[in-house]
Amino acid sequence: MSNFDQFDFHHASPLINEDTEFFPLMSPEDEEEMNNEQTPEILSILPLRNTVLFPGVVIPITVGRDKSIKLIKDAYKGDKIIGVVAQKDVNIEDPTFDELNKIGTVAIIVKMLQMPDGNTTVIIQGKNRFKLGEQTQTEPYLKASVEKFEEIRPKSDKEFKAMVSSVKELAMQIIQFSPNIPSEAAIAIKNIDSVPFLINFISSNMNASVAEKQLMLEVANLRERATMVLSHLSMELQMLELKNQIQSKVKVDLDKQQRDYFLNQQLKTIQEELGGNSPDMEVDDLRMKGRKKRWSKETDIHFNKELDKLARMNPAAADYSVQINYVEVLLDLPWGTFTKDNFDLKRAQKILDKDHYGLDKVKKRIIEYLAVLKLKHNMKAPILCLVGPPGVGKTSLGKSIAKALGRKYVRMALGGIRDEAEIRGHRKTYIGAMPGRVIQSLKKAGSSNPVFVLDEIDKVGNDFRGDPSSALLEVLDPEQNNAFADNFVELDYDLSSVMFIATANSLSSIQPALLDRMEIIEVNGYTIEEKVEIAKKHLLPKQKETHGLKAKDIALKPTIIEKIIEDYTRESGVRSLEKTLGSVVRSAATKIAMEEEYNTNFSYDDVQKALGAAYFDKDAYENNHVAGVVTGLAWTSVGGDILFIEASLSPGKGKMTLTGNLGDVMKESAVIALAYIRAHAEDLGIDFRIFDQWDLHIHVPAGATPKDGPSAGVTMLTALTSAFTQKQVKQNLAMTGEITLRGKVLPVGGIKEKILAAKRANIKEVILCKSNQKDILEIKADYIKDMDFHYVTDMLDVVKLALMPNKVKNALNIVYRDDKKPEPVS
């Protein structure tokens, strides 16, 4: 019933005049008087386009056609009675007689008004219905003969009363549900006493088409018309209820959005008043920063897409902080930002020599890289892996390389990392997601070509969270890392200009595929002379500065430093030496703080007072005068070392016992050595009967320390031969090498560390495989000029070089029980 708002609900009686302002509702008496009025035989016909006039109902109409205006003016001057008929097609501007419906309503012109826009509006009230007869006039407007269309009134039974009551109730409900219908409509309906007028009033104002209303006008039986109205109202009420339900749901969402919008606007205003940035200003600021970035077109499109998403989000939403964090990470990354390399090779060489003493191989490789880069101006950065014992300066070497190149320096410790996401990052949809440590380090460096140190790459682990070393394959592959994919960033990042330097103590635990991608550079231990120089130039000045001492407060001569190295440290690097020097410097600092006099030029006695008795006895490294004891050379995680292998015989049945916490490979070396000696007893001058009548015991001292590896093979065989022949091993002699059953000597690793350990132990002669001669050539000739090296390929040569002539006959008082010779082997 949406038409209620178009009409005046105070309807006129037949007796109203044009000066009446408020129209009283039609009473039953007024209706009876109206029904008794005579219908004229000829009426001027006014076509209605958009509505249908019902008896008793007052409606305003706007007259726009020339014919209609002429008709209204003429009628208004006369008896004010006209015939109103709805046209069949509302789109026809000037309908003919045949294009009009045949049932219409006699109307009286209540009032005619001239509107400000020039249109004429008339208020008309319906009277009786009529049926068109024949057309009598076409100009200046239509006239036709009419006859009264009688209405059939039903008997007022209970069913009809109930129907009328339902119509009234439904109309009231529709008015209640529809916000567009004024409340006066409900008052009008309540006060209508006439049933026919009630039906006509509701029919006129209900939300129905012109055709539907015309159909109701043409129904003569009031009961049938009431049934049609009831059906239409019921359908309209259902539609309104459904519409209100939908609007209610939408209204809840809109109300919340409007509330949030209102609060956000207030928050924005408060932030602006306080001098802060509102969300819109923040997005604009981010967009301006993005325009200054030197990134690719694809990255720019992705960034602006994410920024648009941020602008659409509610700042109070949980995802807002995630989105703004992602956008800020993209901005913070150094896309296309590079530092300029310094190609002054002489300057780079000076910096490397100043910061690190020795390490010639590494320095040479860096200078080569700079030279090629200087000539080519574009080169994929190499992936260097520095391998060596702790404390030799692998990590600090990265800083020196960055300084020499003029690049930024970043370091990532890989020790103990077990989660692949540490390398590749998390998806940004995860709570607390962040980029991987590679991307974070680049953000921290602010450059796309830093020197990137991957520290302790051999300590990377793996578990149920993934394998980080496999994630590093893409990072450390020069052919792939130009498009490194981080899970958080979701964009390919170019790592090809980054100079990666990995450090490791051992290559054995590094994944083979990862090892294949790196250029291995061995950083071996320092000689005593090198350690002395490092202590003078770097360690001692650093400790003085750390402990607040001036250069003149303490002085250590090179001979004293060498004594400290020999008596208080046993390592390949200088980390332990630095700690020891720190103890010496602290003793001087204590004297100064307590205002006690002391000798600034420390003597060895002063060092002993500061450090206590010597930790390591150099005599322990020297050989002794017992047959069956041989000095071997070993490699440990802290560098090279010497070890002793002891063999002794006791009466028995040829049983062999191995002690000293030996590994499987080392035990196999002992078995191979004994088998070789039994097979070549005659060549070695050993009576075959000794193998069955004497038990053999092999021991390697420091039983709490696990030992393994094949390099003690020659030492084992020499010790057994010495025990069986009772010939002593030469003084100050050490050896290393693997053996076979045929008696061949094979090369082993860690030669430089082993030779340095031999030098520290005052070893003068070293026996090793001929294939290891190339490793000796890498050691400075000045350092090993007082050492003799014997290169062998056969075990018999080792025995000849190692054993001295037996000065004591039958030293073990060996007694053989029979002359049984060994049976030939078939």
PDB file of N, CA and C in Angstrom, residues 356-420:
ATOM      1  N   HIS A 356      95.092  -9.794   9.357  1.00  0.00           N
ATOM      2  CA  HIS A 356      95.360 -11.219   9.585  1.00  0.00           C
ATOM      3  C   HIS A 356      96.779 -11.550   9.142  1.00  0.00           C
ATOM      4  N   TYR A 357      97.492 -12.157  10.053  1.00  0.00           N
ATOM      5  CA  TYR A 357      98.861 -12.587   9.752  1.00  0.00           C
ATOM      6  C   TYR A 357      98.792 -13.988   9.150  1.00  0.00           C
ATOM      7  N   GLY A 358      99.529 -14.224   8.064  1.00  0.00           N
ATOM      8  CA  GLY A 358      99.481 -15.527   7.410  1.00  0.00           C
ATOM      9  C   GLY A 358      98.268 -15.624   6.493  1.00  0.00           C
ATOM     10  N   LEU A 359      97.666 -16.831   6.428  1.00  0.00           N
ATOM     11  CA  LEU A 359      96.470 -17.103   5.611  1.00  0.00           C
ATOM     12  C   LEU A 359      96.677 -16.650   4.168  1.00  0.00           C
ATOM     13  N   ASP A 360      97.839 -16.978   3.616  1.00  0.00           N
ATOM     14  CA  ASP A 360      98.198 -16.496   2.286  1.00  0.00           C
ATOM     15  C   ASP A 360      97.257 -17.013   1.200  1.00  0.00           C
ATOM     16  N   LYS A 361      96.797 -18.269   1.332  1.00  0.00           N
ATOM     17  CA  LYS A 361      95.938 -18.847   0.299  1.00  0.00           C
ATOM     18  C   LYS A 361      94.611 -18.093   0.192  1.00  0.00           C
ATOM     19  N   VAL A 362      94.030 -17.758   1.342  1.00  0.00           N
ATOM     20  CA  VAL A 362      92.752 -17.036   1.349  1.00  0.00           C
ATOM     21  C   VAL A 362      92.931 -15.637   0.775  1.00  0.00           C
ATOM     22  N   LYS A 363      93.958 -14.963   1.204  1.00  0.00           N
ATOM     23  CA  LYS A 363      94.208 -13.609   0.708  1.00  0.00           C
ATOM     24  C   LYS A 363      94.429 -13.601  -0.810  1.00  0.00           C
ATOM     25  N   LYS A 364      95.131 -14.603  -1.279  1.00  0.00           N
ATOM     26  CA  LYS A 364      95.386 -14.690  -2.716  1.00  0.00           C
ATOM     27  C   LYS A 364      94.078 -14.847  -3.484  1.00  0.00           C
ATOM     28  N   ARG A 365      93.169 -15.668  -2.947  1.00  0.00           N
ATOM     29  CA  ARG A 365      91.885 -15.909  -3.627  1.00  0.00           C
ATOM     30  C   ARG A 365      91.034 -14.640  -3.667  1.00  0.00           C
ATOM     31  N   ILE A 366      91.053 -13.854  -2.605  1.00  0.00           N
ATOM     32  CA  ILE A 366      90.282 -12.609  -2.559  1.00  0.00           C
ATOM     33  C   ILE A 366      90.829 -11.604  -3.567  1.00  0.00           C
ATOM     34  N   ILE A 367      92.156 -11.496  -3.621  1.00  0.00           N
ATOM     35  CA  ILE A 367      92.770 -10.560  -4.579  1.00  0.00           C
ATOM     36  C   ILE A 367      92.450 -10.996  -6.011  1.00  0.00           C
ATOM     37  N   GLU A 368      92.430 -12.320  -6.281  1.00  0.00           N
ATOM     38  CA  GLU A 368      92.062 -12.818  -7.609  1.00  0.00           C
ATOM     39  C   GLU A 368      90.632 -12.408  -7.962  1.00  0.00           C
ATOM     40  N   TYR A 369      89.724 -12.544  -7.004  1.00  0.00           N
ATOM     41  CA  TYR A 369      88.326 -12.183  -7.243  1.00  0.00           C
ATOM     42  C   TYR A 369      88.198 -10.696  -7.567  1.00  0.00           C
ATOM     43  N   LEU A 370      88.903  -9.865  -6.797  1.00  0.00           N
ATOM     44  CA  LEU A 370      88.864  -8.422  -7.043  1.00  0.00           C
ATOM     45  C   LEU A 370      89.446  -8.076  -8.409  1.00  0.00           C
ATOM     46  N   ALA A 371      90.497  -8.771  -8.799  1.00  0.00           N
ATOM     47  CA  ALA A 371      91.142  -8.487 -10.083  1.00  0.00           C
ATOM     48  C   ALA A 371      90.193  -8.795 -11.242  1.00  0.00           C
ATOM     49  N   VAL A 372      89.515  -9.932 -11.172  1.00  0.00           N
ATOM     50  CA  VAL A 372      88.569 -10.300 -12.234  1.00  0.00           C
ATOM     51  C   VAL A 372      87.397  -9.334 -12.260  1.00  0.00           C
ATOM     52  N   LEU A 373      86.905  -8.960 -11.090  1.00  0.00           N
ATOM     53  CA  LEU A 373      85.771  -8.041 -11.003  1.00  0.00           C
ATOM     54  C   LEU A 373      86.139  -6.664 -11.564  1.00  0.00           C
ATOM     55  N   LYS A 374      87.368  -6.261 -11.328  1.00  0.00           N
ATOM     56  CA  LYS A 374      87.841  -4.971 -11.829  1.00  0.00           C
ATOM     57  C   LYS A 374      87.881  -4.964 -13.354  1.00  0.00           C
ATOM     58  N   LEU A 375      88.278  -6.092 -13.964  1.00  0.00           N
ATOM     59  CA  LEU A 375      88.383  -6.174 -15.414  1.00  0.00           C
ATOM     60  C   LEU A 375      87.024  -6.370 -16.075  1.00  0.00           C
ATOM     61  N   LYS A 376      86.160  -7.169 -15.455  1.00  0.00           N
ATOM     62  CA  LYS A 376      84.887  -7.545 -16.085  1.00  0.00           C
ATOM     63  C   LYS A 376      83.729  -6.652 -15.667  1.00  0.00           C
ATOM     64  N   HIS A 377      83.806  -6.079 -14.458  1.00  0.00           N
ATOM     65  CA  HIS A 377      82.767  -5.207 -13.895  1.00  0.00           C
ATOM     66  C   HIS A 377      81.450  -5.925 -13.635  1.00  0.00           C
ATOM     67  N   ASN A 378      81.367  -7.190 -13.943  1.00  0.00           N
ATOM     68  CA  ASN A 378      80.138  -7.934 -13.672  1.00  0.00           C
ATOM     69  C   ASN A 378      80.498  -9.400 -13.542  1.00  0.00           C
ATOM     70  N   MET A 379      80.355  -9.909 -12.339  1.00  0.00           N
ATOM     71  CA  MET A 379      80.773 -11.295 -12.102  1.00  0.00           C
ATOM     72  C   MET A 379      79.937 -11.881 -10.986  1.00  0.00           C
ATOM     73  N   LYS A 380      79.536 -13.116 -11.171  1.00  0.00           N
ATOM     74  CA  LYS A 380      78.799 -13.790 -10.094  1.00  0.00           C
ATOM     75  C   LYS A 380      79.739 -13.985  -8.913  1.00  0.00           C
ATOM     76  N   ALA A 381      79.251 -13.607  -7.740  1.00  0.00           N
ATOM     77  CA  ALA A 381      80.100 -13.693  -6.559  1.00  0.00           C
ATOM     78  C   ALA A 381      80.392 -15.156  -6.230  1.00  0.00           C
ATOM     79  N   PRO A 382      81.637 -15.477  -5.856  1.00  0.00           N
ATOM     80  CA  PRO A 382      81.952 -16.871  -5.525  1.00  0.00           C
ATOM     81  C   PRO A 382      81.407 -17.241  -4.157  1.00  0.00           C
ATOM     82  N   ILE A 383      81.223 -18.528  -3.953  1.00  0.00           N
ATOM     83  CA  ILE A 383      80.799 -19.041  -2.644  1.00  0.00           C
ATOM     84  C   ILE A 383      82.023 -19.704  -2.026  1.00  0.00           C
ATOM     85  N   LEU A 384      82.677 -19.001  -1.124  1.00  0.00           N
ATOM     86  CA  LEU A 384      83.887 -19.522  -0.503  1.00  0.00           C
ATOM     87  C   LEU A 384      83.541 -20.239   0.793  1.00  0.00           C
ATOM     88  N   CYS A 385      84.232 -21.326   1.079  1.00  0.00           N
ATOM     89  CA  CYS A 385      84.055 -22.046   2.338  1.00  0.00           C
ATOM     90  C   CYS A 385      85.423 -22.195   2.996  1.00  0.00           C
ATOM     91  N   LEU A 386      85.602 -21.514   4.126  1.00  0.00           N
ATOM     92  CA  LEU A 386      86.860 -21.566   4.855  1.00  0.00           C
ATOM     93  C   LEU A 386      86.781 -22.698   5.880  1.00  0.00           C
ATOM     94  N   VAL A 387      87.639 -23.682   5.721  1.00  0.00           N
ATOM     95  CA  VAL A 387      87.619 -24.859   6.591  1.00  0.00           C
ATOM     96  C   VAL A 387      88.898 -24.908   7.402  1.00  0.00           C
ATOM     97  N   GLY A 388      88.750 -25.055   8.704  1.00  0.00           N
ATOM     98  CA  GLY A 388      89.925 -25.143   9.556  1.00  0.00           C
ATOM     99  C   GLY A 388      89.548 -25.259  11.011  1.00  0.00           C
ATOM    100  N   PRO A 389      90.523 -25.473  11.874  1.00  0.00           N
ATOM    101  CA  PRO A 389      90.253 -25.628  13.310  1.00  0.00           C
ATOM    102  C   PRO A 389      89.778 -24.326  13.934  1.00  0.00           C
ATOM    103  N   PRO A 390      89.223 -24.392  15.131  1.00  0.00           N
ATOM    104  CA  PRO A 390      88.738 -23.176  15.793  1.00  0.00           C
ATOM    105  C   PRO A 390      89.883 -22.216  16.116  1.00  0.00           C
ATOM    106  N   GLY A 391      89.562 -20.912  16.080  1.00  0.00           N
ATOM    107  CA  GLY A 391      90.509 -19.905  16.528  1.00  0.00           C
ATOM    108  C   GLY A 391      91.530 -19.458  15.523  1.00  0.00           C
ATOM    109  N   VAL A 392      91.374 -19.866  14.243  1.00  0.00           N
ATOM    110  CA  VAL A 392      92.374 -19.467  13.255  1.00  0.00           C
ATOM    111  C   VAL A 392      91.959 -18.193  12.512  1.00  0.00           C
ATOM    112  N   GLY A 393      90.794 -17.633  12.833  1.00  0.00           N
ATOM    113  CA  GLY A 393      90.388 -16.361  12.237  1.00  0.00           C
ATOM    114  C   GLY A 393      89.487 -16.480  11.034  1.00  0.00           C
ATOM    115  N   LYS A 394      88.710 -17.576  10.912  1.00  0.00           N
ATOM    116  CA  LYS A 394      87.834 -17.750   9.747  1.00  0.00           C
ATOM    117  C   LYS A 394      86.720 -16.697   9.738  1.00  0.00           C
ATOM    118  N   THR A 395      86.095 -16.509  10.877  1.00  0.00           N
ATOM    119  CA  THR A 395      84.973 -15.565  10.943  1.00  0.00           C
ATOM    120  C   THR A 395      85.440 -14.127  10.797  1.00  0.00           C
ATOM    121  N   SER A 396      86.509 -13.773  11.527  1.00  0.00           N
ATOM    122  CA  SER A 396      86.990 -12.387  11.457  1.00  0.00           C
ATOM    123  C   SER A 396      87.561 -12.059  10.085  1.00  0.00           C
ATOM    124  N   LEU A 397      87.918 -13.113   9.337  1.00  0.00           N
ATOM    125  CA  LEU A 397      88.422 -12.889   7.982  1.00  0.00           C
ATOM    126  C   LEU A 397      87.333 -12.267   7.108  1.00  0.00           C
ATOM    127  N   GLY A 398      86.069 -12.616   7.375  1.00  0.00           N
ATOM    128  CA  GLY A 398      84.959 -12.041   6.610  1.00  0.00           C
ATOM    129  C   GLY A 398      84.902 -10.533   6.755  1.00  0.00           C
ATOM    130  N   LYS A 399      85.123 -10.034   7.979  1.00  0.00           N
ATOM    131  CA  LYS A 399      85.131  -8.583   8.203  1.00  0.00           C
ATOM    132  C   LYS A 399      86.241  -7.915   7.402  1.00  0.00           C
ATOM    133  N   SER A 400      87.386  -8.538   7.379  1.00  0.00           N
ATOM    134  CA  SER A 400      88.519  -7.956   6.641  1.00  0.00           C
ATOM    135  C   SER A 400      88.231  -7.933   5.143  1.00  0.00           C
ATOM    136  N   ILE A 401      87.578  -8.977   4.636  1.00  0.00           N
ATOM    137  CA  ILE A 401      87.236  -9.015   3.207  1.00  0.00           C
ATOM    138  C   ILE A 401      86.253  -7.898   2.876  1.00  0.00           C
ATOM    139  N   ALA A 402      85.245  -7.709   3.746  1.00  0.00           N
ATOM    140  CA  ALA A 402      84.266  -6.637   3.534  1.00  0.00           C
ATOM    141  C   ALA A 402      84.943  -5.274   3.566  1.00  0.00           C
ATOM    142  N   LYS A 403      85.887  -5.115   4.469  1.00  0.00           N
ATOM    143  CA  LYS A 403      86.618  -3.852   4.587  1.00  0.00           C
ATOM    144  C   LYS A 403      87.470  -3.604   3.349  1.00  0.00           C
ATOM    145  N   ALA A 404      88.094  -4.678   2.853  1.00  0.00           N
ATOM    146  CA  ALA A 404      88.951  -4.539   1.676  1.00  0.00           C
ATOM    147  C   ALA A 404      88.131  -4.215   0.430  1.00  0.00           C
ATOM    148  N   LEU A 405      86.930  -4.804   0.323  1.00  0.00           N
ATOM    149  CA  LEU A 405      86.080  -4.573  -0.835  1.00  0.00           C
ATOM    150  C   LEU A 405      85.277  -3.284  -0.730  1.00  0.00           C
ATOM    151  N   GLY A 406      85.164  -2.748   0.483  1.00  0.00           N
ATOM    152  CA  GLY A 406      84.315  -1.584   0.696  1.00  0.00           C
ATOM    153  C   GLY A 406      82.847  -1.945   0.727  1.00  0.00           C
ATOM    154  N   ARG A 407      82.541  -3.165   1.160  1.00  0.00           N
ATOM    155  CA  ARG A 407      81.148  -3.633   1.196  1.00  0.00           C
ATOM    156  C   ARG A 407      80.630  -3.703   2.634  1.00  0.00           C
ATOM    157  N   LYS A 408      79.308  -3.818   2.759  1.00  0.00           N
ATOM    158  CA  LYS A 408      78.687  -4.041   4.057  1.00  0.00           C
ATOM    159  C   LYS A 408      79.013  -5.460   4.523  1.00  0.00           C
ATOM    160  N   TYR A 409      78.947  -5.648   5.847  1.00  0.00           N
ATOM    161  CA  TYR A 409      79.279  -6.959   6.413  1.00  0.00           C
ATOM    162  C   TYR A 409      78.109  -7.459   7.256  1.00  0.00           C
ATOM    163  N   VAL A 410      77.666  -8.685   6.979  1.00  0.00           N
ATOM    164  CA  VAL A 410      76.642  -9.324   7.811  1.00  0.00           C
ATOM    165  C   VAL A 410      77.081 -10.753   8.110  1.00  0.00           C
ATOM    166  N   ARG A 411      76.657 -11.219   9.270  1.00  0.00           N
ATOM    167  CA  ARG A 411      77.034 -12.567   9.701  1.00  0.00           C
ATOM    168  C   ARG A 411      75.793 -13.303  10.190  1.00  0.00           C
ATOM    169  N   MET A 412      75.664 -14.559   9.787  1.00  0.00           N
ATOM    170  CA  MET A 412      74.552 -15.384  10.230  1.00  0.00           C
ATOM    171  C   MET A 412      75.108 -16.670  10.834  1.00  0.00           C
ATOM    172  N   ALA A 413      74.880 -16.860  12.134  1.00  0.00           N
ATOM    173  CA  ALA A 413      75.359 -18.060  12.821  1.00  0.00           C
ATOM    174  C   ALA A 413      74.405 -19.211  12.532  1.00  0.00           C
ATOM    175  N   LEU A 414      74.922 -20.282  11.961  1.00  0.00           N
ATOM    176  CA  LEU A 414      74.091 -21.430  11.595  1.00  0.00           C
ATOM    177  C   LEU A 414      74.151 -22.555  12.623  1.00  0.00           C
ATOM    178  N   GLY A 415      74.991 -22.419  13.624  1.00  0.00           N
ATOM    179  CA  GLY A 415      75.148 -23.485  14.612  1.00  0.00           C
ATOM    180  C   GLY A 415      73.846 -23.795  15.330  1.00  0.00           C
ATOM    181  N   GLY A 416      73.405 -25.056  15.246  1.00  0.00           N
ATOM    182  CA  GLY A 416      72.209 -25.487  15.966  1.00  0.00           C
ATOM    183  C   GLY A 416      70.902 -25.216  15.260  1.00  0.00           C
ATOM    184  N   ILE A 417      70.912 -24.592  14.082  1.00  0.00           N
ATOM    185  CA  ILE A 417      69.660 -24.322  13.354  1.00  0.00           C
ATOM    186  C   ILE A 417      69.083 -25.647  12.841  1.00  0.00           C
ATOM    187  N   ARG A 418      67.788 -25.868  13.148  1.00  0.00           N
ATOM    188  CA  ARG A 418      67.137 -27.101  12.732  1.00  0.00           C
ATOM    189  C   ARG A 418      65.851 -26.862  11.943  1.00  0.00           C
ATOM    190  N   ASP A 419      65.430 -25.613  11.866  1.00  0.00           N
ATOM    191  CA  ASP A 419      64.159 -25.292  11.222  1.00  0.00           C
ATOM    192  C   ASP A 419      64.420 -24.659   9.859  1.00  0.00           C
ATOM    193  N   GLU A 420      63.836 -25.256   8.820  1.00  0.00           N
ATOM    194  CA  GLU A 420      64.022 -24.740   7.465  1.00  0.00           C
ATOM    195  C   GLU A 420      63.501 -23.308   7.326  1.00  0.00           C
TER     196      GLU A 420
END
